[in-house]
Amino acid sequence: MAVTSLAINERRPYADGMPFGDVGEFKQIDGVVNFAVDPSAIPNSKITDLTLAPKNPAGEVEFSSEFRIFKTQIDRMKGSHKLFFDVVNRGRPLSLMRINSAVDSDPRGPGQWLSDEAGIH
């Protein structure tokens, strides 16, 4: 699988710039990453109906996914140096909401987890 392009759509302070312990404020970066895969490649053979999807001139199937990155706003050395990611299924990111105890009405809110851990750990 190859990444063909990446677009950042928005950069903003996470949780309205609320500081998290010694780590401080976080920045939220939202965007879209585009991919292309070879439907005849053996690793892709388990993807249901991939061979039936439309192909680009190179014979690859193109698709995209939204992404969201949280990073320390001021001093990246104060962060945990770990990556947390959510493999989004059907366009609904859920991981941050579930581990964060955020309310369903505001799944992007800071909830409890970030406050307790003073940053994404």
CSV table of N, CA and C in Angstrom, one decimal, residues 6-104:
chain,number,residue,atom,x,y,z
A,6,LEU,N,-1.2,13.5,1.0
A,6,LEU,CA,-1.7,13.8,2.4
A,6,LEU,C,-2.0,15.3,2.4
A,7,ALA,N,-3.2,15.6,2.9
A,7,ALA,CA,-3.7,17.0,3.0
A,7,ALA,C,-4.1,17.3,4.4
A,8,ILE,N,-3.6,18.4,4.9
A,8,ILE,CA,-4.0,18.9,6.3
A,8,ILE,C,-5.1,19.9,6.0
A,9,ASN,N,-6.2,19.6,6.6
A,9,ASN,CA,-7.4,20.4,6.4
A,9,ASN,C,-7.6,21.5,7.5
A,10,GLU,N,-7.1,21.1,8.8
A,10,GLU,CA,-7.3,22.0,9.9
A,10,GLU,C,-6.3,21.8,11.0
A,11,ARG,N,-5.8,22.9,11.5
A,11,ARG,CA,-4.9,22.9,12.7
A,11,ARG,C,-5.6,23.8,13.7
A,12,ARG,N,-5.8,23.2,15.0
A,12,ARG,CA,-6.4,24.1,16.0
A,12,ARG,C,-6.0,23.6,17.4
A,13,PRO,N,-6.1,24.4,18.4
A,13,PRO,CA,-5.8,24.0,19.7
A,13,PRO,C,-6.8,22.9,20.1
A,14,TYR,N,-6.3,21.8,20.8
A,14,TYR,CA,-7.2,20.8,21.3
A,14,TYR,C,-7.8,21.3,22.6
A,15,ALA,N,-9.1,20.9,22.8
A,15,ALA,CA,-9.8,21.3,24.0
A,15,ALA,C,-9.7,22.8,24.3
A,16,ASP,N,-9.8,23.6,23.3
A,16,ASP,CA,-9.8,25.1,23.4
A,16,ASP,C,-8.5,25.5,24.1
A,17,GLY,N,-7.4,24.8,23.9
A,17,GLY,CA,-6.1,25.3,24.5
A,17,GLY,C,-6.0,24.9,26.0
A,18,MET,N,-6.8,24.1,26.5
A,18,MET,CA,-6.7,23.7,27.9
A,18,MET,C,-5.3,23.0,28.2
A,19,PRO,N,-4.6,23.4,29.2
A,19,PRO,CA,-3.3,22.8,29.5
A,19,PRO,C,-3.5,21.5,30.2
A,20,PHE,N,-2.6,20.5,29.9
A,20,PHE,CA,-2.7,19.2,30.6
A,20,PHE,C,-1.4,19.0,31.4
A,21,GLY,N,-1.5,19.2,32.6
A,21,GLY,CA,-0.4,19.0,33.6
A,21,GLY,C,0.9,19.7,33.1
A,22,ASP,N,2.0,19.0,33.2
A,22,ASP,CA,3.3,19.6,32.8
A,22,ASP,C,3.5,19.6,31.3
A,23,VAL,N,2.7,18.8,30.6
A,23,VAL,CA,2.8,18.7,29.2
A,23,VAL,C,2.3,20.0,28.5
A,24,GLY,N,1.3,20.6,29.0
A,24,GLY,CA,0.8,21.9,28.5
A,24,GLY,C,-0.3,21.6,27.5
A,25,GLU,N,-0.4,22.5,26.5
A,25,GLU,CA,-1.5,22.5,25.5
A,25,GLU,C,-1.1,21.5,24.4
A,26,PHE,N,-2.2,21.0,23.8
A,26,PHE,CA,-2.1,20.1,22.6
A,26,PHE,C,-2.7,20.8,21.4
A,27,LYS,N,-2.1,20.4,20.2
A,27,LYS,CA,-2.6,20.9,19.0
A,27,LYS,C,-3.3,19.7,18.3
A,28,GLN,N,-4.4,19.9,17.6
A,28,GLN,CA,-5.1,18.9,16.9
A,28,GLN,C,-5.0,19.2,15.4
A,29,ILE,N,-4.5,18.2,14.7
A,29,ILE,CA,-4.3,18.3,13.2
A,29,ILE,C,-5.2,17.3,12.5
A,30,ASP,N,-6.1,17.8,11.7
A,30,ASP,CA,-7.1,16.9,11.0
A,30,ASP,C,-6.8,17.0,9.5
A,31,GLY,N,-6.9,15.9,8.8
A,31,GLY,CA,-6.6,15.9,7.4
A,31,GLY,C,-7.1,14.6,6.7
A,32,VAL,N,-6.7,14.4,5.5
A,32,VAL,CA,-7.0,13.2,4.7
A,32,VAL,C,-5.7,12.7,4.1
A,33,VAL,N,-5.6,11.4,4.1
A,33,VAL,CA,-4.5,10.7,3.5
A,33,VAL,C,-5.0,9.8,2.3
A,34,ASN,N,-4.4,9.9,1.2
A,34,ASN,CA,-4.8,9.1,0.0
A,34,ASN,C,-3.9,8.0,-0.2
A,35,PHE,N,-4.4,6.8,-0.6
A,35,PHE,CA,-3.6,5.6,-0.8
A,35,PHE,C,-3.9,5.0,-2.2
A,36,ALA,N,-3.1,4.2,-2.7
A,36,ALA,CA,-3.3,3.4,-3.9
A,36,ALA,C,-2.7,2.0,-3.6
A,37,VAL,N,-3.5,0.9,-4.0
A,37,VAL,CA,-3.1,-0.4,-3.8
A,37,VAL,C,-3.2,-1.2,-5.0
A,38,ASP,N,-2.3,-2.2,-5.2
A,38,ASP,CA,-2.4,-3.1,-6.3
A,38,ASP,C,-3.3,-4.3,-6.0
A,39,PRO,N,-4.5,-4.4,-6.6
A,39,PRO,CA,-5.4,-5.5,-6.3
A,39,PRO,C,-4.9,-6.9,-6.6
A,40,SER,N,-3.8,-7.0,-7.4
A,40,SER,CA,-3.3,-8.3,-7.7
A,40,SER,C,-2.1,-8.7,-6.7
A,41,ALA,N,-1.7,-7.8,-5.9
A,41,ALA,CA,-0.6,-8.1,-4.9
A,41,ALA,C,-1.2,-9.1,-3.9
A,42,ILE,N,-0.4,-10.1,-3.5
A,42,ILE,CA,-0.8,-11.2,-2.6
A,42,ILE,C,-1.3,-10.7,-1.3
A,43,PRO,N,-0.6,-9.7,-0.6
A,43,PRO,CA,-1.0,-9.2,0.7
A,43,PRO,C,-2.4,-8.6,0.6
A,44,ASN,N,-2.8,-8.1,-0.6
A,44,ASN,CA,-4.2,-7.5,-0.7
A,44,ASN,C,-5.3,-8.5,-1.1
A,45,SER,N,-4.9,-9.7,-1.3
A,45,SER,CA,-5.9,-10.7,-1.8
A,45,SER,C,-7.0,-11.0,-0.8
A,46,LYS,N,-6.8,-10.6,0.5
A,46,LYS,CA,-7.8,-10.9,1.5
A,46,LYS,C,-8.8,-9.7,1.6
A,47,ILE,N,-8.6,-8.7,0.9
A,47,ILE,CA,-9.5,-7.5,0.9
A,47,ILE,C,-10.7,-7.9,0.0
A,48,THR,N,-11.9,-8.0,0.6
A,48,THR,CA,-13.1,-8.4,-0.1
A,48,THR,C,-13.4,-7.5,-1.2
A,49,ASP,N,-13.6,-8.1,-2.4
A,49,ASP,CA,-14.1,-7.4,-3.6
A,49,ASP,C,-13.1,-6.3,-4.1
A,50,LEU,N,-11.9,-6.3,-3.7
A,50,LEU,CA,-10.9,-5.3,-4.1
A,50,LEU,C,-10.7,-5.4,-5.6
A,51,THR,N,-10.7,-6.6,-6.2
A,51,THR,CA,-10.5,-6.7,-7.7
A,51,THR,C,-11.7,-6.2,-8.5
A,52,LEU,N,-12.8,-5.9,-7.8
A,52,LEU,CA,-14.0,-5.4,-8.5
A,52,LEU,C,-14.0,-3.9,-8.5
A,53,ALA,N,-13.2,-3.2,-7.7
A,53,ALA,CA,-13.2,-1.8,-7.5
A,53,ALA,C,-12.6,-1.1,-8.8
A,54,PRO,N,-13.0,0.1,-9.0
A,54,PRO,CA,-12.4,0.9,-10.2
A,54,PRO,C,-10.9,1.1,-10.0
A,55,LYS,N,-10.2,1.1,-11.1
A,55,LYS,CA,-8.7,1.2,-11.0
A,55,LYS,C,-8.3,2.5,-11.7
A,56,ASN,N,-7.2,3.0,-11.3
A,56,ASN,CA,-6.6,4.1,-12.0
A,56,ASN,C,-5.8,3.7,-13.2
A,57,PRO,N,-5.2,4.6,-14.0
A,57,PRO,CA,-4.4,4.1,-15.2
A,57,PRO,C,-3.3,3.2,-14.9
A,58,ALA,N,-2.8,3.2,-13.6
A,58,ALA,CA,-1.7,2.3,-13.3
A,58,ALA,C,-2.2,0.9,-12.8
A,59,GLY,N,-3.5,0.7,-12.8
A,59,GLY,CA,-4.1,-0.5,-12.4
A,59,GLY,C,-4.3,-0.7,-10.9
A,60,GLU,N,-4.2,0.5,-10.2
A,60,GLU,CA,-4.3,0.4,-8.7
A,60,GLU,C,-5.7,0.9,-8.3
A,61,VAL,N,-6.1,0.5,-7.1
A,61,VAL,CA,-7.3,1.0,-6.5
A,61,VAL,C,-7.0,2.1,-5.6
A,62,GLU,N,-7.6,3.2,-5.7
A,62,GLU,CA,-7.4,4.4,-4.9
A,62,GLU,C,-8.4,4.6,-3.8
A,63,PHE,N,-8.0,5.0,-2.6
A,63,PHE,CA,-9.0,5.3,-1.6
A,63,PHE,C,-8.4,6.3,-0.6
A,64,SER,N,-9.2,6.8,0.3
A,64,SER,CA,-8.7,7.8,1.2
A,64,SER,C,-9.2,7.5,2.6
A,65,SER,N,-8.5,8.1,3.6
A,65,SER,CA,-9.0,8.0,5.0
A,65,SER,C,-8.7,9.3,5.7
A,66,GLU,N,-9.6,9.7,6.6
A,66,GLU,CA,-9.3,10.8,7.4
A,66,GLU,C,-8.4,10.5,8.5
A,67,PHE,N,-7.6,11.5,9.0
A,67,PHE,CA,-6.7,11.2,10.2
A,67,PHE,C,-6.8,12.4,11.1
A,68,ARG,N,-6.4,12.1,12.4
A,68,ARG,CA,-6.4,13.2,13.4
A,68,ARG,C,-5.1,12.9,14.2
A,69,ILE,N,-4.3,14.0,14.4
A,69,ILE,CA,-3.1,13.9,15.2
A,69,ILE,C,-3.2,14.9,16.3
A,70,PHE,N,-2.8,14.4,17.5
A,70,PHE,CA,-2.7,15.3,18.7
A,70,PHE,C,-1.2,15.4,19.0
A,71,LYS,N,-0.7,16.6,19.1
A,71,LYS,CA,0.7,16.8,19.5
A,71,LYS,C,0.8,17.9,20.5
A,72,THR,N,1.9,17.9,21.2
A,72,THR,CA,2.1,19.0,22.2
A,72,THR,C,2.3,20.3,21.4
A,73,GLN,N,1.7,21.3,22.0
A,73,GLN,CA,1.7,22.6,21.3
A,73,GLN,C,3.0,23.4,21.5
A,74,ILE,N,3.6,23.3,22.7
A,74,ILE,CA,4.7,24.1,23.0
A,74,ILE,C,6.1,23.4,22.9
A,75,ASP,N,6.2,22.4,23.8
A,75,ASP,CA,7.5,21.7,24.0
A,75,ASP,C,7.3,20.2,23.8
A,76,ARG,N,7.6,19.7,22.6
A,76,ARG,CA,7.4,18.3,22.2
A,76,ARG,C,8.2,17.4,23.1
A,77,MET,N,9.3,17.9,23.8
A,77,MET,CA,10.1,17.0,24.6
A,77,MET,C,9.3,16.6,25.9
A,78,LYS,N,8.2,17.4,26.2
A,78,LYS,CA,7.4,17.1,27.4
A,78,LYS,C,6.4,16.0,27.1
A,79,GLY,N,6.2,15.6,25.9
A,79,GLY,CA,5.2,14.6,25.5
A,79,GLY,C,5.7,13.2,25.9
A,80,SER,N,4.9,12.2,25.6
A,80,SER,CA,5.3,10.8,25.9
A,80,SER,C,6.1,10.2,24.8
A,81,HIS,N,6.2,10.8,23.6
A,81,HIS,CA,7.0,10.2,22.5
A,81,HIS,C,6.3,8.9,22.0
A,82,LYS,N,5.0,8.8,22.1
A,82,LYS,CA,4.3,7.7,21.7
A,82,LYS,C,3.2,8.1,20.7
A,83,LEU,N,2.8,7.2,19.8
A,83,LEU,CA,1.8,7.5,18.8
A,83,LEU,C,0.6,6.7,19.2
A,84,PHE,N,-0.5,7.3,19.2
A,84,PHE,CA,-1.8,6.7,19.4
A,84,PHE,C,-2.6,6.9,18.2
A,85,PHE,N,-3.2,5.9,17.6
A,85,PHE,CA,-3.9,6.1,16.4
A,85,PHE,C,-5.2,5.2,16.4
A,86,ASP,N,-6.2,5.6,15.6
A,86,ASP,CA,-7.5,4.9,15.5
A,86,ASP,C,-7.6,4.5,14.1
A,87,VAL,N,-7.8,3.2,13.9
A,87,VAL,CA,-8.2,2.7,12.6
A,87,VAL,C,-9.7,2.9,12.4
A,88,VAL,N,-10.0,3.9,11.6
A,88,VAL,CA,-11.4,4.3,11.6
A,88,VAL,C,-12.2,3.3,10.6
A,89,ASN,N,-13.3,2.9,11.1
A,89,ASN,CA,-14.2,2.0,10.3
A,89,ASN,C,-15.5,2.7,10.0
A,90,ARG,N,-15.8,2.9,8.8
A,90,ARG,CA,-17.0,3.5,8.3
A,90,ARG,C,-17.1,5.0,8.7
A,91,GLY,N,-16.0,5.6,8.8
A,91,GLY,CA,-15.9,7.1,9.1
A,91,GLY,C,-16.2,7.6,10.5
A,92,ARG,N,-16.2,6.7,11.5
A,92,ARG,CA,-16.5,7.1,12.8
A,92,ARG,C,-15.4,6.8,13.8
A,93,PRO,N,-14.5,7.8,14.1
A,93,PRO,CA,-13.4,7.5,15.0
A,93,PRO,C,-14.0,7.4,16.4
A,94,LEU,N,-13.6,6.3,17.1
A,94,LEU,CA,-14.2,6.0,18.4
A,94,LEU,C,-13.2,5.9,19.5
A,95,SER,N,-11.9,5.6,19.2
A,95,SER,CA,-10.9,5.2,20.2
A,95,SER,C,-10.7,6.3,21.3
A,96,LEU,N,-10.5,7.5,20.8
A,96,LEU,CA,-10.3,8.6,21.8
A,96,LEU,C,-11.4,8.7,22.8
A,97,MET,N,-12.7,8.6,22.2
A,97,MET,CA,-13.8,8.8,23.0
A,97,MET,C,-13.9,7.6,24.1
A,98,ARG,N,-13.6,6.4,23.7
A,98,ARG,CA,-13.7,5.3,24.6
A,98,ARG,C,-12.6,5.3,25.7
A,99,ILE,N,-11.4,5.6,25.3
A,99,ILE,CA,-10.3,5.6,26.4
A,99,ILE,C,-10.3,6.9,27.2
A,100,ASN,N,-11.0,7.9,26.7
A,100,ASN,CA,-11.0,9.2,27.3
A,100,ASN,C,-12.1,9.5,28.2
A,101,SER,N,-13.1,8.6,28.2
A,101,SER,CA,-14.4,8.8,29.0
A,101,SER,C,-15.0,10.1,28.6
A,102,ALA,N,-14.9,10.6,27.4
A,102,ALA,CA,-15.6,11.8,26.9
A,102,ALA,C,-17.0,11.4,26.7
A,103,VAL,N,-17.9,12.4,26.8
A,103,VAL,CA,-19.3,12.2,26.6
A,103,VAL,C,-19.6,12.0,25.1
A,104,ASP,N,-20.6,11.2,24.8
A,104,ASP,CA,-21.0,10.9,23.4
A,104,ASP,C,-21.3,12.2,22.6
